[in-house]
Amino acid sequence: MATENQMTSGVAGRYASALFDLAREQNELDKVDQDLSKVQAMLDQSADLKRLVNSPAFAAEDQQRALKAVMDWAAVGATTSNFLSVVARNRRLFAAEDMIKGFRQQLALHRGEMTAEVQTAVALNDGQLAALKEKLKSSFGKDVRLNTKVDPSLLGGLVVKVGSRMFDSSLRTKLMNLKVVLKGTG
């Protein structure tokens, strides 16, 4: 099953496992999952926050203080906030996004779900998300959890990754394939 979910390894995997175990012990799996979704959304939307997290130029104390202010502002729970504070103190914030991914993989495994990474050119509405989720469920025979990300460079369509499988129906890829074909016939 670990290969199906491409479990996160290394530093990020160890931290993700520690957070998962802590959240499970405290019966806060859903709360921590919601908090991590907030954190991931903030990282996706804020170049400044991403720079703070990824840059070794900031002192650990500065990262902790700034992160605490952001977590308080976003009403992130104590378990997640304290976890990120420890990560900052240990100078491992650069791996935060992989830790989030690892936590979600473990949660999906715990729930008997599969995780699908979905990239689209524009945000999908609730109906489209439900239809995609249902289609993936019928294809794989398991509940599927969607982690969505908007990537305007796709131009249109979507890219879905489930474990080691990938389905790419993006307009960008179709145009690139057409370009290759046209160059080959010239």
PDB file of C-alpha atoms in Angstrom:
ATOM      1  CA  MET A   1       0.000   0.000   0.000  1.00  0.00           C
ATOM      2  CA  ALA A   2       2.879   2.371   0.658  1.00  0.00           C
ATOM      3  CA  THR A   3       3.937   2.212  -2.972  1.00  0.00           C
ATOM      4  CA  GLU A   4       0.404   3.030  -4.111  1.00  0.00           C
ATOM      5  CA  ASN A   5       0.457   6.212  -2.057  1.00  0.00           C
ATOM      6  CA  GLN A   6       4.136   7.037  -2.669  1.00  0.00           C
ATOM      7  CA  MET A   7       4.668   7.556   1.052  1.00  0.00           C
ATOM      8  CA  THR A   8       6.800  10.547   1.938  1.00  0.00           C
ATOM      9  CA  SER A   9      10.202   9.551   3.283  1.00  0.00           C
ATOM     10  CA  GLY A  10      13.187  11.177   4.926  1.00  0.00           C
ATOM     11  CA  VAL A  11      12.853  14.172   7.216  1.00  0.00           C
ATOM     12  CA  ALA A  12       9.385  15.094   5.935  1.00  0.00           C
ATOM     13  CA  GLY A  13       8.133  11.537   6.392  1.00  0.00           C
ATOM     14  CA  ARG A  14       9.358  11.335   9.984  1.00  0.00           C
ATOM     15  CA  TYR A  15       7.762  14.654  10.914  1.00  0.00           C
ATOM     16  CA  ALA A  16       4.529  13.724   9.107  1.00  0.00           C
ATOM     17  CA  SER A  17       4.397  10.428  11.014  1.00  0.00           C
ATOM     18  CA  ALA A  18       4.984  12.197  14.319  1.00  0.00           C
ATOM     19  CA  LEU A  19       2.181  14.685  13.612  1.00  0.00           C
ATOM     20  CA  PHE A  20      -0.155  11.902  12.486  1.00  0.00           C
ATOM     21  CA  ASP A  21       0.529   9.865  15.641  1.00  0.00           C
ATOM     22  CA  LEU A  22       0.006  12.915  17.850  1.00  0.00           C
ATOM     23  CA  ALA A  23      -3.233  13.895  16.098  1.00  0.00           C
ATOM     24  CA  ARG A  24      -4.545  10.327  16.340  1.00  0.00           C
ATOM     25  CA  GLU A  25      -3.707  10.105  20.061  1.00  0.00           C
ATOM     26  CA  GLN A  26      -5.526  13.389  20.684  1.00  0.00           C
ATOM     27  CA  ASN A  27      -8.488  12.466  18.439  1.00  0.00           C
ATOM     28  CA  GLU A  28      -7.751  15.497  16.278  1.00  0.00           C
ATOM     29  CA  LEU A  29      -7.116  13.922  12.885  1.00  0.00           C
ATOM     30  CA  ASP A  30      -9.898  15.897  11.190  1.00  0.00           C
ATOM     31  CA  LYS A  31      -8.969  19.174  12.917  1.00  0.00           C
ATOM     32  CA  VAL A  32      -5.280  18.843  12.036  1.00  0.00           C
ATOM     33  CA  ASP A  33      -6.226  17.930   8.463  1.00  0.00           C
ATOM     34  CA  GLN A  34      -8.377  21.082   8.207  1.00  0.00           C
ATOM     35  CA  ASP A  35      -5.594  23.180   9.717  1.00  0.00           C
ATOM     36  CA  LEU A  36      -3.046  21.778   7.275  1.00  0.00           C
ATOM     37  CA  SER A  37      -5.403  22.603   4.407  1.00  0.00           C
ATOM     38  CA  LYS A  38      -5.429  26.210   5.617  1.00  0.00           C
ATOM     39  CA  VAL A  39      -1.647  26.241   5.875  1.00  0.00           C
ATOM     40  CA  GLN A  40      -1.233  24.756   2.386  1.00  0.00           C
ATOM     41  CA  ALA A  41      -3.685  27.292   0.939  1.00  0.00           C
ATOM     42  CA  MET A  42      -1.757  30.139   2.570  1.00  0.00           C
ATOM     43  CA  LEU A  43       1.529  28.786   1.202  1.00  0.00           C
ATOM     44  CA  ASP A  44       0.003  28.534  -2.275  1.00  0.00           C
ATOM     45  CA  GLN A  45      -1.353  32.088  -2.149  1.00  0.00           C
ATOM     46  CA  SER A  46       1.410  34.010  -0.394  1.00  0.00           C
ATOM     47  CA  ALA A  47       4.841  34.352  -1.958  1.00  0.00           C
ATOM     48  CA  ASP A  48       6.037  36.086   1.229  1.00  0.00           C
ATOM     49  CA  LEU A  49       4.973  33.185   3.456  1.00  0.00           C
ATOM     50  CA  LYS A  50       6.534  30.704   1.049  1.00  0.00           C
ATOM     51  CA  ARG A  51       9.778  32.706   1.119  1.00  0.00           C
ATOM     52  CA  LEU A  52       9.716  32.746   4.944  1.00  0.00           C
ATOM     53  CA  VAL A  53       9.249  28.982   5.036  1.00  0.00           C
ATOM     54  CA  ASN A  54      11.826  28.113   2.374  1.00  0.00           C
ATOM     55  CA  SER A  55      14.597  30.624   3.027  1.00  0.00           C
ATOM     56  CA  PRO A  56      17.486  29.686   5.313  1.00  0.00           C
ATOM     57  CA  ALA A  57      18.299  33.408   5.592  1.00  0.00           C
ATOM     58  CA  PHE A  58      15.711  33.879   8.353  1.00  0.00           C
ATOM     59  CA  ALA A  59      16.699  32.964  11.907  1.00  0.00           C
ATOM     60  CA  ALA A  60      14.699  30.126  13.471  1.00  0.00           C
ATOM     61  CA  GLU A  61      13.332  32.513  16.116  1.00  0.00           C
ATOM     62  CA  ASP A  62      12.128  34.944  13.437  1.00  0.00           C
ATOM     63  CA  GLN A  63      10.458  32.113  11.538  1.00  0.00           C
ATOM     64  CA  GLN A  64       8.764  30.912  14.728  1.00  0.00           C
ATOM     65  CA  ARG A  65       7.469  34.390  15.622  1.00  0.00           C
ATOM     66  CA  ALA A  66       6.187  35.129  12.130  1.00  0.00           C
ATOM     67  CA  LEU A  67       4.626  31.696  11.793  1.00  0.00           C
ATOM     68  CA  LYS A  68       2.902  32.005  15.177  1.00  0.00           C
ATOM     69  CA  ALA A  69       1.380  35.336  14.116  1.00  0.00           C
ATOM     70  CA  VAL A  70       0.114  33.824  10.855  1.00  0.00           C
ATOM     71  CA  MET A  71      -1.256  30.706  12.600  1.00  0.00           C
ATOM     72  CA  ASP A  72      -3.060  32.848  15.205  1.00  0.00           C
ATOM     73  CA  TRP A  73      -4.507  35.060  12.457  1.00  0.00           C
ATOM     74  CA  ALA A  74      -5.737  31.994  10.523  1.00  0.00           C
ATOM     75  CA  ALA A  75      -7.181  30.386  13.688  1.00  0.00           C
ATOM     76  CA  VAL A  76      -5.057  27.262  13.252  1.00  0.00           C
ATOM     77  CA  GLY A  77      -5.392  24.858  16.181  1.00  0.00           C
ATOM     78  CA  ALA A  78      -2.788  24.407  18.896  1.00  0.00           C
ATOM     79  CA  THR A  79      -1.621  20.970  17.751  1.00  0.00           C
ATOM     80  CA  THR A  80      -0.800  22.147  14.231  1.00  0.00           C
ATOM     81  CA  SER A  81       0.566  25.497  15.379  1.00  0.00           C
ATOM     82  CA  ASN A  82       2.835  23.886  17.993  1.00  0.00           C
ATOM     83  CA  PHE A  83       3.985  21.294  15.468  1.00  0.00           C
ATOM     84  CA  LEU A  84       4.990  23.998  12.983  1.00  0.00           C
ATOM     85  CA  SER A  85       6.757  25.882  15.755  1.00  0.00           C
ATOM     86  CA  VAL A  86       8.861  22.794  16.532  1.00  0.00           C
ATOM     87  CA  VAL A  87       9.555  22.359  12.815  1.00  0.00           C
ATOM     88  CA  ALA A  88      10.731  25.993  12.624  1.00  0.00           C
ATOM     89  CA  ARG A  89      12.873  25.665  15.752  1.00  0.00           C
ATOM     90  CA  ASN A  90      14.533  22.572  14.242  1.00  0.00           C
ATOM     91  CA  ARG A  91      15.192  24.447  10.957  1.00  0.00           C
ATOM     92  CA  ARG A  92      13.022  22.073   8.908  1.00  0.00           C
ATOM     93  CA  LEU A  93      10.370  24.477   7.583  1.00  0.00           C
ATOM     94  CA  PHE A  94      11.727  24.012   4.058  1.00  0.00           C
ATOM     95  CA  ALA A  95      10.085  20.552   4.122  1.00  0.00           C
ATOM     96  CA  ALA A  96       6.695  21.751   5.453  1.00  0.00           C
ATOM     97  CA  GLU A  97       4.799  21.109   2.214  1.00  0.00           C
ATOM     98  CA  ASP A  98       6.186  17.563   2.008  1.00  0.00           C
ATOM     99  CA  MET A  99       5.199  17.064   5.659  1.00  0.00           C
ATOM    100  CA  ILE A 100       1.646  18.147   4.830  1.00  0.00           C
ATOM    101  CA  LYS A 101       1.594  15.755   1.884  1.00  0.00           C
ATOM    102  CA  GLY A 102       2.946  12.936   4.076  1.00  0.00           C
ATOM    103  CA  PHE A 103       0.328  13.573   6.766  1.00  0.00           C
ATOM    104  CA  ARG A 104      -2.435  13.467   4.147  1.00  0.00           C
ATOM    105  CA  GLN A 105      -1.080  10.215   2.713  1.00  0.00           C
ATOM    106  CA  GLN A 106      -1.081   8.601   6.148  1.00  0.00           C
ATOM    107  CA  LEU A 107      -4.578   9.907   6.854  1.00  0.00           C
ATOM    108  CA  ALA A 108      -5.869   8.518   3.552  1.00  0.00           C
ATOM    109  CA  LEU A 109      -4.256   5.158   4.302  1.00  0.00           C
ATOM    110  CA  HIS A 110      -5.793   5.205   7.798  1.00  0.00           C
ATOM    111  CA  ARG A 111      -9.238   5.886   6.309  1.00  0.00           C
ATOM    112  CA  GLY A 112      -8.888   3.350   3.493  1.00  0.00           C
ATOM    113  CA  GLU A 113      -8.865   6.113   0.891  1.00  0.00           C
ATOM    114  CA  MET A 114      -6.653   6.922  -2.035  1.00  0.00           C
ATOM    115  CA  THR A 115      -5.288  10.394  -2.609  1.00  0.00           C
ATOM    116  CA  ALA A 116      -5.465  12.027  -6.018  1.00  0.00           C
ATOM    117  CA  GLU A 117      -3.387  15.106  -6.810  1.00  0.00           C
ATOM    118  CA  VAL A 118      -5.442  17.185  -9.237  1.00  0.00           C
ATOM    119  CA  GLN A 119      -4.100  20.177 -11.152  1.00  0.00           C
ATOM    120  CA  THR A 120      -6.461  22.333 -13.190  1.00  0.00           C
ATOM    121  CA  ALA A 121      -6.119  25.562 -15.148  1.00  0.00           C
ATOM    122  CA  VAL A 122      -9.022  27.101 -13.207  1.00  0.00           C
ATOM    123  CA  ALA A 123     -10.666  26.136  -9.917  1.00  0.00           C
ATOM    124  CA  LEU A 124     -13.281  23.392 -10.197  1.00  0.00           C
ATOM    125  CA  ASN A 125     -16.735  23.983  -8.753  1.00  0.00           C
ATOM    126  CA  ASP A 126     -18.321  21.619  -6.228  1.00  0.00           C
ATOM    127  CA  GLY A 127     -20.269  19.741  -8.912  1.00  0.00           C
ATOM    128  CA  GLN A 128     -17.156  19.139 -10.999  1.00  0.00           C
ATOM    129  CA  LEU A 129     -15.196  18.004  -7.938  1.00  0.00           C
ATOM    130  CA  ALA A 130     -17.972  15.582  -6.956  1.00  0.00           C
ATOM    131  CA  ALA A 131     -18.160  14.165 -10.499  1.00  0.00           C
ATOM    132  CA  LEU A 132     -14.380  13.710 -10.666  1.00  0.00           C
ATOM    133  CA  LYS A 133     -14.330  12.088  -7.235  1.00  0.00           C
ATOM    134  CA  GLU A 134     -17.103   9.683  -8.251  1.00  0.00           C
ATOM    135  CA  LYS A 135     -15.363   8.791 -11.527  1.00  0.00           C
ATOM    136  CA  LEU A 136     -12.092   8.069  -9.715  1.00  0.00           C
ATOM    137  CA  LYS A 137     -13.932   6.043  -7.070  1.00  0.00           C
ATOM    138  CA  SER A 138     -15.519   3.859  -9.755  1.00  0.00           C
ATOM    139  CA  SER A 139     -12.149   3.447 -11.507  1.00  0.00           C
ATOM    140  CA  PHE A 140     -10.155   2.500  -8.403  1.00  0.00           C
ATOM    141  CA  GLY A 141     -12.859   0.922  -6.228  1.00  0.00           C
ATOM    142  CA  LYS A 142     -11.953   3.085  -3.225  1.00  0.00           C
ATOM    143  CA  ASP A 143     -12.934   6.418  -1.801  1.00  0.00           C
ATOM    144  CA  VAL A 144     -10.697   9.072  -3.289  1.00  0.00           C
ATOM    145  CA  ARG A 145      -9.536  12.209  -1.571  1.00  0.00           C
ATOM    146  CA  LEU A 146      -8.762  15.109  -3.900  1.00  0.00           C
ATOM    147  CA  ASN A 147      -5.878  17.514  -3.313  1.00  0.00           C
ATOM    148  CA  THR A 148      -6.478  20.256  -5.840  1.00  0.00           C
ATOM    149  CA  LYS A 149      -4.125  22.892  -7.129  1.00  0.00           C
ATOM    150  CA  VAL A 150      -4.736  25.582  -9.737  1.00  0.00           C
ATOM    151  CA  ASP A 151      -1.994  25.901 -12.374  1.00  0.00           C
ATOM    152  CA  PRO A 152      -2.907  28.448 -15.073  1.00  0.00           C
ATOM    153  CA  SER A 153       0.018  27.244 -17.223  1.00  0.00           C
ATOM    154  CA  LEU A 154      -2.060  24.136 -18.066  1.00  0.00           C
ATOM    155  CA  LEU A 155      -4.241  26.452 -20.226  1.00  0.00           C
ATOM    156  CA  GLY A 156      -7.213  24.083 -19.888  1.00  0.00           C
ATOM    157  CA  GLY A 157      -8.089  20.530 -18.899  1.00  0.00           C
ATOM    158  CA  LEU A 158      -6.559  18.755 -15.930  1.00  0.00           C
ATOM    159  CA  VAL A 159      -3.777  16.506 -14.686  1.00  0.00           C
ATOM    160  CA  VAL A 160      -4.647  13.772 -12.168  1.00  0.00           C
ATOM    161  CA  LYS A 161      -2.041  11.735 -10.269  1.00  0.00           C
ATOM    162  CA  VAL A 162      -3.086   8.751  -8.172  1.00  0.00           C
ATOM    163  CA  GLY A 163      -0.142   6.871  -6.734  1.00  0.00           C
ATOM    164  CA  SER A 164       2.219   6.118  -9.609  1.00  0.00           C
ATOM    165  CA  ARG A 165      -0.461   6.663 -12.263  1.00  0.00           C
ATOM    166  CA  MET A 166      -0.960   9.926 -14.094  1.00  0.00           C
ATOM    167  CA  PHE A 167      -3.682  11.100 -16.466  1.00  0.00           C
ATOM    168  CA  ASP A 168      -2.851  14.303 -18.345  1.00  0.00           C
ATOM    169  CA  SER A 169      -5.587  15.880 -20.441  1.00  0.00           C
ATOM    170  CA  SER A 170      -4.249  19.411 -20.182  1.00  0.00           C
ATOM    171  CA  LEU A 171      -4.347  21.688 -23.182  1.00  0.00           C
ATOM    172  CA  ARG A 172      -0.665  22.490 -22.637  1.00  0.00           C
ATOM    173  CA  THR A 173       0.305  18.824 -23.115  1.00  0.00           C
ATOM    174  CA  LYS A 174      -1.969  18.423 -26.130  1.00  0.00           C
ATOM    175  CA  LEU A 175      -0.394  21.480 -27.766  1.00  0.00           C
ATOM    176  CA  MET A 176       3.111  20.213 -27.002  1.00  0.00           C
ATOM    177  CA  ASN A 177       2.253  16.828 -28.536  1.00  0.00           C
ATOM    178  CA  LEU A 178       0.836  18.543 -31.617  1.00  0.00           C
ATOM    179  CA  LYS A 179       4.028  20.599 -31.929  1.00  0.00           C
ATOM    180  CA  VAL A 180       6.129  17.411 -31.822  1.00  0.00           C
ATOM    181  CA  VAL A 181       3.963  15.766 -34.488  1.00  0.00           C
ATOM    182  CA  LEU A 182       4.102  18.813 -36.745  1.00  0.00           C
ATOM    183  CA  LYS A 183       7.898  19.057 -36.423  1.00  0.00           C
ATOM    184  CA  GLY A 184       8.201  15.372 -37.290  1.00  0.00           C
ATOM    185  CA  THR A 185       6.191  15.672 -40.515  1.00  0.00           C
ATOM    186  CA  GLY A 186       8.019  18.798 -41.794  1.00  0.00           C
TER     187      GLY A 186
END
